[in-house]
PDB file of N, CA and C in Angstrom:
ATOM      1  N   UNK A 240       1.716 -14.058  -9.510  1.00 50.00           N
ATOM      2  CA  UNK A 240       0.628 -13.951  -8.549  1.00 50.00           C
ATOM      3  C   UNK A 240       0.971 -14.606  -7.217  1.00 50.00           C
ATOM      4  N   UNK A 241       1.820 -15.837  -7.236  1.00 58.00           N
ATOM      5  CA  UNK A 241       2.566 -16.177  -5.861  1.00 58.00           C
ATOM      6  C   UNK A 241       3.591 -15.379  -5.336  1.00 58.00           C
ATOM      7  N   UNK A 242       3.564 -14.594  -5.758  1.00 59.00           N
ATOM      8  CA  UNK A 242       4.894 -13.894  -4.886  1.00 59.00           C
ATOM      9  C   UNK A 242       4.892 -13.275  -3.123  1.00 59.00           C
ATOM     10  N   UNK A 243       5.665 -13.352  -2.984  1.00 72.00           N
ATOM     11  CA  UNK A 243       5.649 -13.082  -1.079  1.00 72.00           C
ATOM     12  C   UNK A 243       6.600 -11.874  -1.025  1.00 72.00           C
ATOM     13  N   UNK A 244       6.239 -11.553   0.149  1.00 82.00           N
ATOM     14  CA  UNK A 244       7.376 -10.530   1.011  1.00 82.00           C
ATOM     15  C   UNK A 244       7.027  -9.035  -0.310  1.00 82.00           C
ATOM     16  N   UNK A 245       6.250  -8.691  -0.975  1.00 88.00           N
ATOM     17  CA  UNK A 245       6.095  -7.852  -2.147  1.00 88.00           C
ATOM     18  C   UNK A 245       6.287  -6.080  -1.377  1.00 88.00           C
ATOM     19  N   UNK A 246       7.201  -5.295  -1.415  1.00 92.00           N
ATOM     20  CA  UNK A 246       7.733  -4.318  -1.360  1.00 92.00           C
ATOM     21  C   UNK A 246       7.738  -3.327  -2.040  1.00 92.00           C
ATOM     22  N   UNK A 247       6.683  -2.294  -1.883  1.00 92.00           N
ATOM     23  CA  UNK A 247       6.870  -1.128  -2.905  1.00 92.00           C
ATOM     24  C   UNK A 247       7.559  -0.333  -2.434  1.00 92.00           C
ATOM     25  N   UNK A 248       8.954   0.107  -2.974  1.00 95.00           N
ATOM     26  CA  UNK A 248       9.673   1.228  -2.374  1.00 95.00           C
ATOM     27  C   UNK A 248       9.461   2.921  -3.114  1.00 95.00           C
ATOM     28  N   UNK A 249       9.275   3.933  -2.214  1.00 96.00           N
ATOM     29  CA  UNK A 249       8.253   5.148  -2.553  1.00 96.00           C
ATOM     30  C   UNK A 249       9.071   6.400  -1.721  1.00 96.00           C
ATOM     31  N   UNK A 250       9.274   7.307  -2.725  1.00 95.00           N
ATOM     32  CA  UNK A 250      10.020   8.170  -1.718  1.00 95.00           C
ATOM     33  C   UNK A 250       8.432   8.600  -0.298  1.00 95.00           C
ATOM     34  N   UNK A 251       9.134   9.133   0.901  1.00 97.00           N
ATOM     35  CA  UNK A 251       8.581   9.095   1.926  1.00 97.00           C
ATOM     36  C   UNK A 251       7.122  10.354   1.421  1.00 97.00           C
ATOM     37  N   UNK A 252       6.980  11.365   0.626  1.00 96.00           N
ATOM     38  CA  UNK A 252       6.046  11.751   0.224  1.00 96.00           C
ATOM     39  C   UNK A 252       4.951  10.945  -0.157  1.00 96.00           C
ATOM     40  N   UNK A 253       5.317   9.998  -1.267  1.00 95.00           N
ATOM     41  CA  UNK A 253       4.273   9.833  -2.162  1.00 95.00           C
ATOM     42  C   UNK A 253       3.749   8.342  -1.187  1.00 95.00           C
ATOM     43  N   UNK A 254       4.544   7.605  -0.077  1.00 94.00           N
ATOM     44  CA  UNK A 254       4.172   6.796   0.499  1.00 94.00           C
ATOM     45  C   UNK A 254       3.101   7.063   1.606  1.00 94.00           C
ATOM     46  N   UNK A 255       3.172   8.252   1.914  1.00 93.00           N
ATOM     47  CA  UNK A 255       1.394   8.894   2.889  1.00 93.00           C
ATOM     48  C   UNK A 255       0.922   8.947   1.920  1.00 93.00           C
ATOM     49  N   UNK A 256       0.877   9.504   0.672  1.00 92.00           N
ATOM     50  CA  UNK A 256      -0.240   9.500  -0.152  1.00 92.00           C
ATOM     51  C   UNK A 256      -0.712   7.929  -0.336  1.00 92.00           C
ATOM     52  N   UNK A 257       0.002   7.308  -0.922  1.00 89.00           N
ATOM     53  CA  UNK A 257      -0.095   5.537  -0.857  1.00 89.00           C
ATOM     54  C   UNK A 257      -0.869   4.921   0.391  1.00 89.00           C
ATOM     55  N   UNK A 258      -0.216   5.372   1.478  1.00 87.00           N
ATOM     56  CA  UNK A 258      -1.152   5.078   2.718  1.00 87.00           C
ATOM     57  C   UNK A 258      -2.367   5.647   2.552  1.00 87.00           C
ATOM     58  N   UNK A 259      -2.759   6.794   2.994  1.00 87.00           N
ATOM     59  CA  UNK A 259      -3.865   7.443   2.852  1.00 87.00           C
ATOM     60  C   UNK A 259      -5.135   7.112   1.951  1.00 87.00           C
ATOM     61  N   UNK A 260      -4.435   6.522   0.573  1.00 87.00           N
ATOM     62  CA  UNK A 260      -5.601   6.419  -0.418  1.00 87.00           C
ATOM     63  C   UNK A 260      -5.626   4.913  -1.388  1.00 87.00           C
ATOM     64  N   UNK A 261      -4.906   4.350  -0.643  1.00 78.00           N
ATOM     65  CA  UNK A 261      -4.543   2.811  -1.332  1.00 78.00           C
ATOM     66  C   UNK A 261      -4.306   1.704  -0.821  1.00 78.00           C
ATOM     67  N   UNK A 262      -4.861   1.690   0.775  1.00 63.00           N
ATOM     68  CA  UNK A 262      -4.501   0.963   1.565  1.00 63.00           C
ATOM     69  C   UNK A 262      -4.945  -0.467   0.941  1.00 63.00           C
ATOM     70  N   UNK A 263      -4.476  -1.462   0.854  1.00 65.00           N
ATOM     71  CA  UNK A 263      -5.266  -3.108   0.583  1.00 65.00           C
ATOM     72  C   UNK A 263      -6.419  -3.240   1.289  1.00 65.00           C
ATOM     73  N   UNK A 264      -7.435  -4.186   1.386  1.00 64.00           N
ATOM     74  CA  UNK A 264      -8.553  -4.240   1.856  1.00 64.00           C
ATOM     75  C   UNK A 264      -7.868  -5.506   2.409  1.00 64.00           C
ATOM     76  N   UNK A 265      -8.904  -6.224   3.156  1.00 62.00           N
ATOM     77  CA  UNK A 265      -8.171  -7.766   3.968  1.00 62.00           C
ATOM     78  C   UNK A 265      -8.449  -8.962   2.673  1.00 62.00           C
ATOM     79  N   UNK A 266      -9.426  -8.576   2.123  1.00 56.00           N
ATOM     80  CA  UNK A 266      -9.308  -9.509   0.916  1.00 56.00           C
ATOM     81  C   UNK A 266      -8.136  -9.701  -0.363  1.00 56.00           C
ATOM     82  N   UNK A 267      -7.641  -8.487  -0.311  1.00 61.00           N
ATOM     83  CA  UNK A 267      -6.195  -7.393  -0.946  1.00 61.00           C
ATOM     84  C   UNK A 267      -4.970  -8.634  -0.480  1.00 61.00           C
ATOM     85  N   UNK A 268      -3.944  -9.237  -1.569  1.00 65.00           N
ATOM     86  CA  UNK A 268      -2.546  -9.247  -0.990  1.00 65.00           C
ATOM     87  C   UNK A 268      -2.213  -8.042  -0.119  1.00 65.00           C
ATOM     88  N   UNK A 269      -1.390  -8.449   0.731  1.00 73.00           N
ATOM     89  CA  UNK A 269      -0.634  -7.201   1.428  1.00 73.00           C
ATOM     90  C   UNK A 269       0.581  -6.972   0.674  1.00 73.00           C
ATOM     91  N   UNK A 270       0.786  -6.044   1.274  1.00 81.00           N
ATOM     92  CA  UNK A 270       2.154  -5.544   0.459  1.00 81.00           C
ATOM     93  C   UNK A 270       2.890  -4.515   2.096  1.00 81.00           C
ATOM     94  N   UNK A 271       4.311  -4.374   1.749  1.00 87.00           N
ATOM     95  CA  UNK A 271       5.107  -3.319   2.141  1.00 87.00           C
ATOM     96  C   UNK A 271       5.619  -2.063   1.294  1.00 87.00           C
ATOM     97  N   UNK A 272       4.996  -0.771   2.242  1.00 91.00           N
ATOM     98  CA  UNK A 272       5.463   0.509   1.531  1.00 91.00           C
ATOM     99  C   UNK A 272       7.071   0.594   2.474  1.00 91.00           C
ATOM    100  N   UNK A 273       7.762   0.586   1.199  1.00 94.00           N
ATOM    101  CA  UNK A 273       9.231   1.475   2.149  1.00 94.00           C
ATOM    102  C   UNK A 273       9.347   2.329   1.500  1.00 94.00           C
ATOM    103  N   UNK A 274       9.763   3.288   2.523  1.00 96.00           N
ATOM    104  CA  UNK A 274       9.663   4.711   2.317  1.00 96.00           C
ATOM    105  C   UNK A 274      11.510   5.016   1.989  1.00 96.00           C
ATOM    106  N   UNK A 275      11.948   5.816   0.939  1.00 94.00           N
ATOM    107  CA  UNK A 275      12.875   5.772   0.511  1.00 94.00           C
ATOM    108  C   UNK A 275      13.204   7.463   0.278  1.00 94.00           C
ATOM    109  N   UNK A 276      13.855   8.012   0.984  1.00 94.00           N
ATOM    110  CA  UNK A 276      14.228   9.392   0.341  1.00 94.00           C
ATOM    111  C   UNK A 276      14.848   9.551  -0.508  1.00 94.00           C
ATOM    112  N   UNK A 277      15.600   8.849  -0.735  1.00 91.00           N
ATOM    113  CA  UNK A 277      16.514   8.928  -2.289  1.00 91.00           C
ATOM    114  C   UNK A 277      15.930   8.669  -3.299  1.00 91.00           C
ATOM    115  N   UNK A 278      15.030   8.273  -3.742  1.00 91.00           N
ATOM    116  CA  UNK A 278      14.302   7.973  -4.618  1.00 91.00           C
ATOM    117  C   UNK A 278      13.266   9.353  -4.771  1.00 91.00           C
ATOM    118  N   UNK A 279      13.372   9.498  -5.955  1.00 91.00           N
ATOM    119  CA  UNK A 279      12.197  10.847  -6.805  1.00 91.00           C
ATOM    120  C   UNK A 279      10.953  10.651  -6.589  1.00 91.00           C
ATOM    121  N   UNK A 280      10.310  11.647  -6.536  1.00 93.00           N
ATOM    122  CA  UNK A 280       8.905  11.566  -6.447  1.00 93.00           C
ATOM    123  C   UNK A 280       8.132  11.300  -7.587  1.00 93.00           C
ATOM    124  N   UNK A 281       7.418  10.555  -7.552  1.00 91.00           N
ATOM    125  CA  UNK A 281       6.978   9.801  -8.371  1.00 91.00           C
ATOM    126  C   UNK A 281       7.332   8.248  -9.650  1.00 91.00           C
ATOM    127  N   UNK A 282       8.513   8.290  -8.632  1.00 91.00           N
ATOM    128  CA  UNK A 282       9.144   6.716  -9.249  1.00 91.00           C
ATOM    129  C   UNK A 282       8.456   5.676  -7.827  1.00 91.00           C
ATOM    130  N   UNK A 283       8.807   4.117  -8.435  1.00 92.00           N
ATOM    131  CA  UNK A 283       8.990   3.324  -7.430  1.00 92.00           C
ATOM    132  C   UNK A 283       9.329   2.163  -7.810  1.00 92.00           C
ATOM    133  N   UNK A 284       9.852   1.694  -6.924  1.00 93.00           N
ATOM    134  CA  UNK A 284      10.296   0.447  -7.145  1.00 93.00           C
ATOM    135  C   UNK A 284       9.554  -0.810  -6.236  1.00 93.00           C
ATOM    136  N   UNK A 285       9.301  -2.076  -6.785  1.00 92.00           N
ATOM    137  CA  UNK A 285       8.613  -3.072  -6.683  1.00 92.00           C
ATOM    138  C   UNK A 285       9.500  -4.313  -6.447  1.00 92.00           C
ATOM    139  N   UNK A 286       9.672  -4.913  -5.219  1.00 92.00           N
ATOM    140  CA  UNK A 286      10.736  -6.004  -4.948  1.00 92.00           C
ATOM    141  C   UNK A 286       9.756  -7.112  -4.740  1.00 92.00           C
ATOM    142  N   UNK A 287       9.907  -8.719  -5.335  1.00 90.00           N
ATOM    143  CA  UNK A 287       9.485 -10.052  -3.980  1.00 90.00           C
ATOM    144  C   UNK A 287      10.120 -10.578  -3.884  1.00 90.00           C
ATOM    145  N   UNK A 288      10.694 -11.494  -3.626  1.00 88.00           N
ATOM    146  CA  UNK A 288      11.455 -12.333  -3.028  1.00 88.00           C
ATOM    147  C   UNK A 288      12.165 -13.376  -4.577  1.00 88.00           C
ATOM    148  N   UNK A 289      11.569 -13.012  -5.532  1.00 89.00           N
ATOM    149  CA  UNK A 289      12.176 -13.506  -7.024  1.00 89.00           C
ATOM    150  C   UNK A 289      11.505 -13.128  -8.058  1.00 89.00           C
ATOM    151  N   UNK A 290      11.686 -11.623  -7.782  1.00 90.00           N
ATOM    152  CA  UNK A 290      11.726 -10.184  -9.155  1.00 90.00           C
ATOM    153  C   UNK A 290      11.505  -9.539  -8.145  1.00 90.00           C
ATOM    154  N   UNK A 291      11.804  -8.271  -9.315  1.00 91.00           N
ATOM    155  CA  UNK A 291      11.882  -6.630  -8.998  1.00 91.00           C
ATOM    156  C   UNK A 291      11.315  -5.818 -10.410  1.00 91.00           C
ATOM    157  N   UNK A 292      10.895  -5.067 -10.016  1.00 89.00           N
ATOM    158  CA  UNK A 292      10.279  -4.098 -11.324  1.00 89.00           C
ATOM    159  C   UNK A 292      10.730  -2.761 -10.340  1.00 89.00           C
ATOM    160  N   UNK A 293      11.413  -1.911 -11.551  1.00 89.00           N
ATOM    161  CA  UNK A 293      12.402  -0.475 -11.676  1.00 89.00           C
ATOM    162  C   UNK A 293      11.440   0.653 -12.177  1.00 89.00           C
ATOM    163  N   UNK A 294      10.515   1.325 -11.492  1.00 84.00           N
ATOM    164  CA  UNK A 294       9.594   1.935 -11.940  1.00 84.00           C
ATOM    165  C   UNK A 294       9.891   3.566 -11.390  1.00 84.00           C
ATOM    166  N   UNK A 295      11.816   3.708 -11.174  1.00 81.00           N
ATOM    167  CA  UNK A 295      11.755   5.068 -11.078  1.00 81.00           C
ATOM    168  C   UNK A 295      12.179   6.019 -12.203  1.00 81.00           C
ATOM    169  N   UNK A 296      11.745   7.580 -12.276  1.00 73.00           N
ATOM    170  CA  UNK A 296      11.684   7.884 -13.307  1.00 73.00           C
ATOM    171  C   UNK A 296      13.239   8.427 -14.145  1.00 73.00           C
ATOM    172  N   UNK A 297      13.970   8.092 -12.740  1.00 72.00           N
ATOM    173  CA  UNK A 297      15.602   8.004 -13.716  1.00 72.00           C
ATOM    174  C   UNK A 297      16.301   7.359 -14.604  1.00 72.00           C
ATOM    175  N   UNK A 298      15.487   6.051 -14.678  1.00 71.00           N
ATOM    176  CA  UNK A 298      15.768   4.646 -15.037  1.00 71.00           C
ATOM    177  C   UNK A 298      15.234   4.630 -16.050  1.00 71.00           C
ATOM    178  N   UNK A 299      14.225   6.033 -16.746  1.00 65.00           N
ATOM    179  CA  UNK A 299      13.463   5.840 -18.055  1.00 65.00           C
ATOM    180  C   UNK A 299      12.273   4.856 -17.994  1.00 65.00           C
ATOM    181  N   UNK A 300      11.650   4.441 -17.569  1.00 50.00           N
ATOM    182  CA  UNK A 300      10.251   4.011 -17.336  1.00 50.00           C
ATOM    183  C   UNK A 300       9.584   4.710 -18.627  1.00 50.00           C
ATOM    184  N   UNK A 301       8.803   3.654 -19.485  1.00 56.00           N
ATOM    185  CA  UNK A 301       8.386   4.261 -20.841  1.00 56.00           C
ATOM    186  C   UNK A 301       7.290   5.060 -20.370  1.00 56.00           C
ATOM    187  N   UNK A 302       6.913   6.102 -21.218  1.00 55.00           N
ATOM    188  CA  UNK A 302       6.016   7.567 -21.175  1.00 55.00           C
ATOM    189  C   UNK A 302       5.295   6.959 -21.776  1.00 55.00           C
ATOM    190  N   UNK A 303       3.675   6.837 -22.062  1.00 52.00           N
ATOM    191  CA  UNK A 303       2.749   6.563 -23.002  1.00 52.00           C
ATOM    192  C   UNK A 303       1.892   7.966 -23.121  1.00 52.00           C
TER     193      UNK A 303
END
């Protein structure tokens, strides 16, 4: 829950959608969308400054 500098990386599609419909409120941590073309649509990846979570779907991300 302390984490800083928090980075969602999103290929450049799904990051207007992210903008558009998920913006933080001011009460909201902030966060950074980077927009990543190499990355698949509908993966993403999650960086802070000490972790990362691998949430693209090449990497096998479990299916429920």
């Amino acid at each position: 829950m302390a984490a800083r500098e928090v980075r969602v990386h999103l290929h450049p599609e799904d990051a207007s959608v992210v903008r558009q419909n998920l913006a933080p409120t001011e009460s909201e941590r902030a966060w950074t969308i980077v927009e990543d073309p190499v990355m698949a649509r509908g993966g993403c990846q999650i960086t802070t400054t000490t972790s990362r979570i691998d949430a693209r779907l090449e990497t096998g991300w479990p299916q429920s």
